[in-house]
Amino acid sequence: MEELKSQLRVRKDNGKAYVTLNRPPANSYFLEYLLYIEETLLSLEKDKTISVVVINSASEKFFCAGADIKIFSNNSSDQNIEMVKAARKVTKTITSSDKIYIACIQGHILGGGLELAMACDIRLAKEGNYLVGLPEVKLGLMPGNGGTPRLIDLIGASKAMELLVTGDSVTPKRAYELGLFNQLYTHENFEEKVSVFVNNLAKGPKKAMKAIKNYVIQHKGMTAEQALQFETESVNKLYGTYDAIEGFKAFIEKRTPEFE
């Protein structure tokens, strides 16, 4: 357990939690590591003071390379299925959370690592020469932790098909152009820009952000009429909240709102 704790650092700071992958050289995961990540994220769910969770890496070279290939290749099929199930639990914890999850990327992000980032709500990246991709097809496989539908949602079916069937990686610049990354910052201002972005979110209205995340995730598959009705029901629950009242008052008084 002590070894796992050293491989996953957690720091809380004024409404934010930083979860740092620290398993050199590539932050590759295995079953027990995934279970520990899930346990850590579930513990953060209980902390109501946290509204934003940032997943990043202690390494500038790698964000995460996905499953540890040495372990994966030596496992039985059943063992690998259990590992993928554990990875799915991690991403489900992220997508079902009321908190906003941000992936902070500055190094190679491949396979399950990219699937982890795509499960997050927002992806902030640094310019660089690192690789971004889902190379599973080159191992005779395909993504198994939400990589296929999430990639399609983010960049469209045609471009997703190309990346999935070739297994080829792209540059961070290309990933940003495709819509896979939300922001692409320079080396010089990366940490500053990420800090400003995360701090601003942490000061935002938690109930409204929760409602927005819930809508974005759940509206898929709805008819236009259902989606509009769901939006109406969601916003109706916000009108009488402290944050909505404070937001209107601050706007009229031309000041920065102080949300709950």
Tab-separated table of C-alpha atoms in Angstrom:
chain	number	residue	atom	x	y	z
A	1	MET	CA	0.000	0.000	0.000
A	2	GLU	CA	2.837	2.412	0.817
A	3	GLU	CA	4.268	1.867	-2.653
A	4	LEU	CA	0.877	2.645	-4.226
A	5	LYS	CA	0.577	5.810	-2.133
A	6	SER	CA	3.915	7.008	-3.478
A	7	GLN	CA	2.695	6.358	-7.021
A	8	LEU	CA	-0.381	8.556	-6.660
A	9	ARG	CA	-0.022	11.931	-4.973
A	10	VAL	CA	-3.053	13.887	-3.764
A	11	ARG	CA	-3.076	17.546	-2.807
A	12	LYS	CA	-6.054	19.709	-1.850
A	13	ASP	CA	-6.067	23.472	-2.206
A	14	ASN	CA	-9.024	25.890	-1.863
A	15	GLY	CA	-11.745	23.864	-3.528
A	16	LYS	CA	-9.378	21.997	-5.832
A	17	ALA	CA	-7.818	18.545	-5.648
A	18	TYR	CA	-4.713	17.562	-7.611
A	19	VAL	CA	-4.309	13.845	-8.314
A	20	THR	CA	-0.807	13.253	-9.661
A	21	LEU	CA	0.229	10.044	-11.407
A	22	ASN	CA	3.740	9.131	-10.232
A	23	ARG	CA	4.691	5.694	-11.511
A	24	PRO	CA	7.862	6.116	-13.618
A	25	PRO	CA	8.701	5.869	-16.360
A	26	ALA	CA	5.328	6.043	-18.141
A	27	ASN	CA	2.657	5.955	-15.398
A	28	SER	CA	1.485	2.644	-16.872
A	29	TYR	CA	-1.193	1.023	-14.776
A	30	PHE	CA	-1.997	-2.468	-13.511
A	31	LEU	CA	-4.949	-3.882	-11.584
A	32	GLU	CA	-3.966	-2.851	-8.060
A	33	TYR	CA	-2.944	0.619	-9.212
A	34	LEU	CA	-6.314	1.153	-10.884
A	35	LEU	CA	-8.143	-0.027	-7.767
A	36	TYR	CA	-6.143	2.449	-5.698
A	37	ILE	CA	-6.914	5.281	-8.128
A	38	GLU	CA	-10.613	4.447	-7.908
A	39	GLU	CA	-10.455	4.361	-4.099
A	40	THR	CA	-8.724	7.754	-4.101
A	41	LEU	CA	-11.269	9.363	-6.406
A	42	LEU	CA	-14.166	7.939	-4.385
A	43	SER	CA	-12.674	9.455	-1.238
A	44	LEU	CA	-12.576	12.843	-2.980
A	45	GLU	CA	-16.264	12.463	-3.822
A	46	LYS	CA	-17.020	12.634	-0.098
A	47	ASP	CA	-15.281	15.994	0.248
A	48	LYS	CA	-17.970	18.579	-0.506
A	49	THR	CA	-15.438	21.428	-0.377
A	50	ILE	CA	-13.830	20.143	-3.585
A	51	SER	CA	-15.473	21.210	-6.843
A	52	VAL	CA	-12.614	20.683	-9.309
A	53	VAL	CA	-10.283	17.674	-9.616
A	54	VAL	CA	-7.127	17.937	-11.715
A	55	ILE	CA	-5.460	14.736	-12.929
A	56	ASN	CA	-1.852	15.330	-13.954
A	57	SER	CA	1.542	13.659	-14.023
A	58	ALA	CA	4.705	14.059	-11.997
A	59	SER	CA	6.602	13.440	-15.236
A	60	GLU	CA	6.922	15.964	-18.050
A	61	LYS	CA	7.662	13.118	-20.469
A	62	PHE	CA	4.552	10.996	-19.913
A	63	PHE	CA	0.990	11.678	-18.843
A	64	CYS	CA	0.074	7.979	-19.022
A	65	ALA	CA	0.818	5.172	-21.465
A	66	GLY	CA	-2.175	3.077	-20.399
A	67	ALA	CA	-1.858	-0.527	-19.288
A	68	ASP	CA	1.578	-1.846	-18.370
A	69	ILE	CA	2.305	-3.906	-21.492
A	70	LYS	CA	4.701	-6.274	-19.709
A	71	ILE	CA	2.044	-7.178	-17.158
A	72	PHE	CA	-0.732	-7.199	-19.773
A	73	SER	CA	1.156	-9.558	-22.097
A	74	ASN	CA	1.876	-12.009	-19.284
A	75	ASN	CA	-1.682	-12.007	-17.957
A	76	SER	CA	-4.377	-14.448	-18.927
A	77	SER	CA	-7.338	-13.100	-20.902
A	78	ASP	CA	-9.458	-13.240	-17.738
A	79	GLN	CA	-6.873	-11.232	-15.806
A	80	ASN	CA	-6.765	-8.593	-18.528
A	81	ILE	CA	-10.545	-8.396	-18.590
A	82	GLU	CA	-10.451	-7.714	-14.840
A	83	MET	CA	-7.892	-4.961	-15.415
A	84	VAL	CA	-10.077	-3.314	-18.047
A	85	LYS	CA	-13.083	-3.591	-15.732
A	86	ALA	CA	-11.075	-1.740	-13.077
A	87	ALA	CA	-10.130	0.941	-15.613
A	88	ARG	CA	-13.809	1.355	-16.499
A	89	LYS	CA	-14.659	1.856	-12.832
A	90	VAL	CA	-12.144	4.707	-12.676
A	91	THR	CA	-13.613	6.461	-15.707
A	92	LYS	CA	-17.165	5.848	-14.495
A	93	THR	CA	-16.272	7.496	-11.187
A	94	ILE	CA	-15.081	10.519	-13.167
A	95	THR	CA	-18.075	10.784	-15.492
A	96	SER	CA	-20.649	10.207	-12.747
A	97	SER	CA	-19.041	12.725	-10.391
A	98	ASP	CA	-20.641	16.076	-9.564
A	99	LYS	CA	-17.160	17.595	-9.702
A	100	ILE	CA	-15.479	18.973	-12.804
A	101	TYR	CA	-12.495	16.834	-13.822
A	102	ILE	CA	-9.587	18.333	-15.740
A	103	ALA	CA	-6.787	16.371	-17.385
A	104	CYS	CA	-3.552	18.368	-17.396
A	105	ILE	CA	-1.282	16.971	-20.141
A	106	GLN	CA	2.337	17.698	-20.992
A	107	GLY	CA	3.752	14.362	-22.150
A	108	HIS	CA	3.007	11.195	-24.123
A	109	ILE	CA	-0.615	10.148	-23.687
A	110	LEU	CA	-1.495	6.824	-25.257
A	111	GLY	CA	-4.063	4.035	-25.054
A	112	GLY	CA	-5.675	3.825	-21.647
A	113	GLY	CA	-3.983	7.073	-20.673
A	114	LEU	CA	-5.855	8.926	-23.408
A	115	GLU	CA	-9.045	7.100	-22.430
A	116	LEU	CA	-8.579	8.382	-18.876
A	117	ALA	CA	-8.158	11.944	-20.145
A	118	MET	CA	-11.150	11.692	-22.495
A	119	ALA	CA	-13.335	10.667	-19.545
A	120	CYS	CA	-12.454	13.997	-17.928
A	121	ASP	CA	-14.618	17.016	-18.662
A	122	ILE	CA	-11.817	19.241	-19.933
A	123	ARG	CA	-8.318	18.602	-21.289
A	124	LEU	CA	-5.593	21.266	-20.957
A	125	ALA	CA	-2.358	20.501	-22.779
A	126	LYS	CA	1.143	21.878	-23.280
A	127	GLU	CA	2.768	22.309	-26.665
A	128	GLY	CA	5.453	19.741	-27.404
A	129	ASN	CA	6.695	16.787	-29.455
A	130	TYR	CA	4.951	14.076	-27.468
A	131	LEU	CA	2.521	11.500	-28.904
A	132	VAL	CA	-1.258	11.400	-28.564
A	133	GLY	CA	-3.148	8.316	-29.697
A	134	LEU	CA	-4.966	5.034	-29.291
A	135	PRO	CA	-2.581	2.370	-30.689
A	136	GLU	CA	-4.581	-0.663	-29.514
A	137	VAL	CA	-5.230	-1.906	-33.066
A	138	LYS	CA	-1.492	-2.462	-33.473
A	139	LEU	CA	-1.771	-5.048	-30.697
A	140	GLY	CA	-4.726	-6.720	-32.409
A	141	LEU	CA	-7.159	-5.002	-30.047
A	142	MET	CA	-9.371	-1.931	-29.841
A	143	PRO	CA	-9.955	0.559	-27.010
A	144	GLY	CA	-11.937	-1.017	-24.195
A	145	ASN	CA	-12.383	1.768	-21.671
A	146	GLY	CA	-14.643	4.174	-23.501
A	147	GLY	CA	-12.015	5.298	-25.986
A	148	THR	CA	-14.082	4.474	-29.058
A	149	PRO	CA	-17.354	6.329	-28.284
A	150	ARG	CA	-15.605	9.225	-26.520
A	151	LEU	CA	-13.211	9.802	-29.414
A	152	ILE	CA	-16.168	9.816	-31.827
A	153	ASP	CA	-18.011	12.307	-29.613
A	154	LEU	CA	-14.989	14.594	-29.406
A	155	ILE	CA	-13.676	14.651	-32.985
A	156	GLY	CA	-16.375	13.052	-35.151
A	157	ALA	CA	-16.782	9.594	-36.648
A	158	SER	CA	-14.617	10.067	-39.746
A	159	LYS	CA	-11.475	11.310	-37.999
A	160	ALA	CA	-12.020	8.898	-35.107
A	161	MET	CA	-12.211	5.983	-37.543
A	162	GLU	CA	-8.896	6.999	-39.087
A	163	LEU	CA	-7.094	7.177	-35.759
A	164	LEU	CA	-8.671	3.981	-34.438
A	165	VAL	CA	-8.030	1.702	-37.443
A	166	THR	CA	-4.495	2.965	-38.093
A	167	GLY	CA	-3.484	3.245	-34.454
A	168	ASP	CA	-1.364	6.199	-35.506
A	169	SER	CA	-0.535	8.960	-33.044
A	170	VAL	CA	-0.857	12.692	-33.618
A	171	THR	CA	0.964	15.724	-32.268
A	172	PRO	CA	-0.506	17.873	-29.483
A	173	LYS	CA	-1.115	20.619	-32.072
A	174	ARG	CA	-3.096	18.229	-34.259
A	175	ALA	CA	-4.993	16.894	-31.231
A	176	TYR	CA	-5.997	20.467	-30.412
A	177	GLU	CA	-7.032	21.166	-34.015
A	178	LEU	CA	-9.200	18.026	-33.999
A	179	GLY	CA	-10.919	19.093	-30.769
A	180	LEU	CA	-9.362	16.416	-28.602
A	181	PHE	CA	-7.711	19.063	-26.402
A	182	ASN	CA	-9.658	22.068	-25.140
A	183	GLN	CA	-6.628	24.314	-24.753
A	184	LEU	CA	-3.040	24.133	-25.936
A	185	TYR	CA	-0.651	26.357	-23.992
A	186	THR	CA	2.967	27.274	-24.675
A	187	HIS	CA	5.833	26.001	-22.525
A	188	GLU	CA	6.356	29.451	-21.084
A	189	ASN	CA	2.821	30.044	-19.808
A	190	PHE	CA	1.533	26.496	-19.307
A	191	GLU	CA	1.544	26.377	-15.510
A	192	GLU	CA	0.225	29.930	-15.195
A	193	LYS	CA	-2.612	29.364	-17.683
A	194	VAL	CA	-3.610	26.065	-16.069
A	195	SER	CA	-3.606	27.674	-12.627
A	196	VAL	CA	-5.824	30.560	-13.770
A	197	PHE	CA	-8.227	28.191	-15.540
A	198	VAL	CA	-8.531	25.821	-12.575
A	199	ASN	CA	-8.814	28.615	-9.987
A	200	ASN	CA	-11.588	30.331	-11.928
A	201	LEU	CA	-13.547	27.082	-12.143
A	202	ALA	CA	-13.101	26.399	-8.441
A	203	LYS	CA	-14.647	29.802	-7.670
A	204	GLY	CA	-17.643	29.081	-9.889
A	205	PRO	CA	-21.191	28.101	-8.885
A	206	LYS	CA	-21.003	24.418	-7.954
A	207	LYS	CA	-24.691	23.593	-8.423
A	208	ALA	CA	-24.801	25.157	-11.872
A	209	MET	CA	-21.617	23.384	-12.968
A	210	LYS	CA	-22.986	20.102	-11.634
A	211	ALA	CA	-26.229	20.615	-13.580
A	212	ILE	CA	-24.313	21.437	-16.763
A	213	LYS	CA	-22.074	18.360	-16.488
A	214	ASN	CA	-25.094	16.173	-15.777
A	215	TYR	CA	-26.862	17.557	-18.833
A	216	VAL	CA	-23.905	17.160	-21.193
A	217	ILE	CA	-23.475	13.512	-20.185
A	218	GLN	CA	-27.146	12.484	-20.055
A	219	HIS	CA	-28.629	14.305	-23.061
A	220	LYS	CA	-27.070	11.920	-25.581
A	221	GLY	CA	-29.660	9.840	-27.364
A	222	MET	CA	-32.517	12.155	-26.452
A	223	THR	CA	-34.800	13.577	-29.103
A	224	ALA	CA	-34.672	17.350	-29.609
A	225	GLU	CA	-37.890	17.695	-27.624
A	226	GLN	CA	-36.588	15.533	-24.781
A	227	ALA	CA	-33.300	17.441	-24.692
A	228	LEU	CA	-35.113	20.792	-24.465
A	229	GLN	CA	-37.367	19.476	-21.710
A	230	PHE	CA	-34.382	18.134	-19.785
A	231	GLU	CA	-32.702	21.540	-20.094
A	232	THR	CA	-35.839	23.274	-18.773
A	233	GLU	CA	-36.074	20.918	-15.803
A	234	SER	CA	-32.371	21.388	-15.057
A	235	VAL	CA	-32.373	25.180	-15.098
A	236	ASN	CA	-35.647	25.438	-13.163
A	237	LYS	CA	-33.893	23.841	-10.184
A	238	LEU	CA	-31.256	26.601	-10.208
A	239	TYR	CA	-33.371	29.766	-10.215
A	240	GLY	CA	-33.930	29.900	-6.474
A	241	THR	CA	-30.424	28.899	-5.406
A	242	TYR	CA	-28.091	31.195	-3.500
A	243	ASP	CA	-25.652	31.228	-6.414
A	244	ALA	CA	-28.275	32.318	-8.950
A	245	ILE	CA	-29.461	35.137	-6.680
A	246	GLU	CA	-25.877	36.175	-5.968
A	247	GLY	CA	-24.997	36.032	-9.660
A	248	PHE	CA	-27.804	38.424	-10.603
A	249	LYS	CA	-27.001	40.802	-7.724
A	250	ALA	CA	-23.315	40.884	-8.621
A	251	PHE	CA	-24.126	41.598	-12.257
A	252	ILE	CA	-26.397	44.512	-11.358
A	253	GLU	CA	-23.919	45.840	-8.801
A	254	LYS	CA	-21.037	45.421	-11.282
A	255	ARG	CA	-18.896	43.287	-8.983
A	256	THR	CA	-17.420	39.795	-8.942
A	257	PRO	CA	-19.929	37.276	-7.553
A	258	GLU	CA	-19.062	35.323	-4.434
A	259	PHE	CA	-20.668	31.963	-5.003
A	260	GLU	CA	-21.581	29.538	-2.232
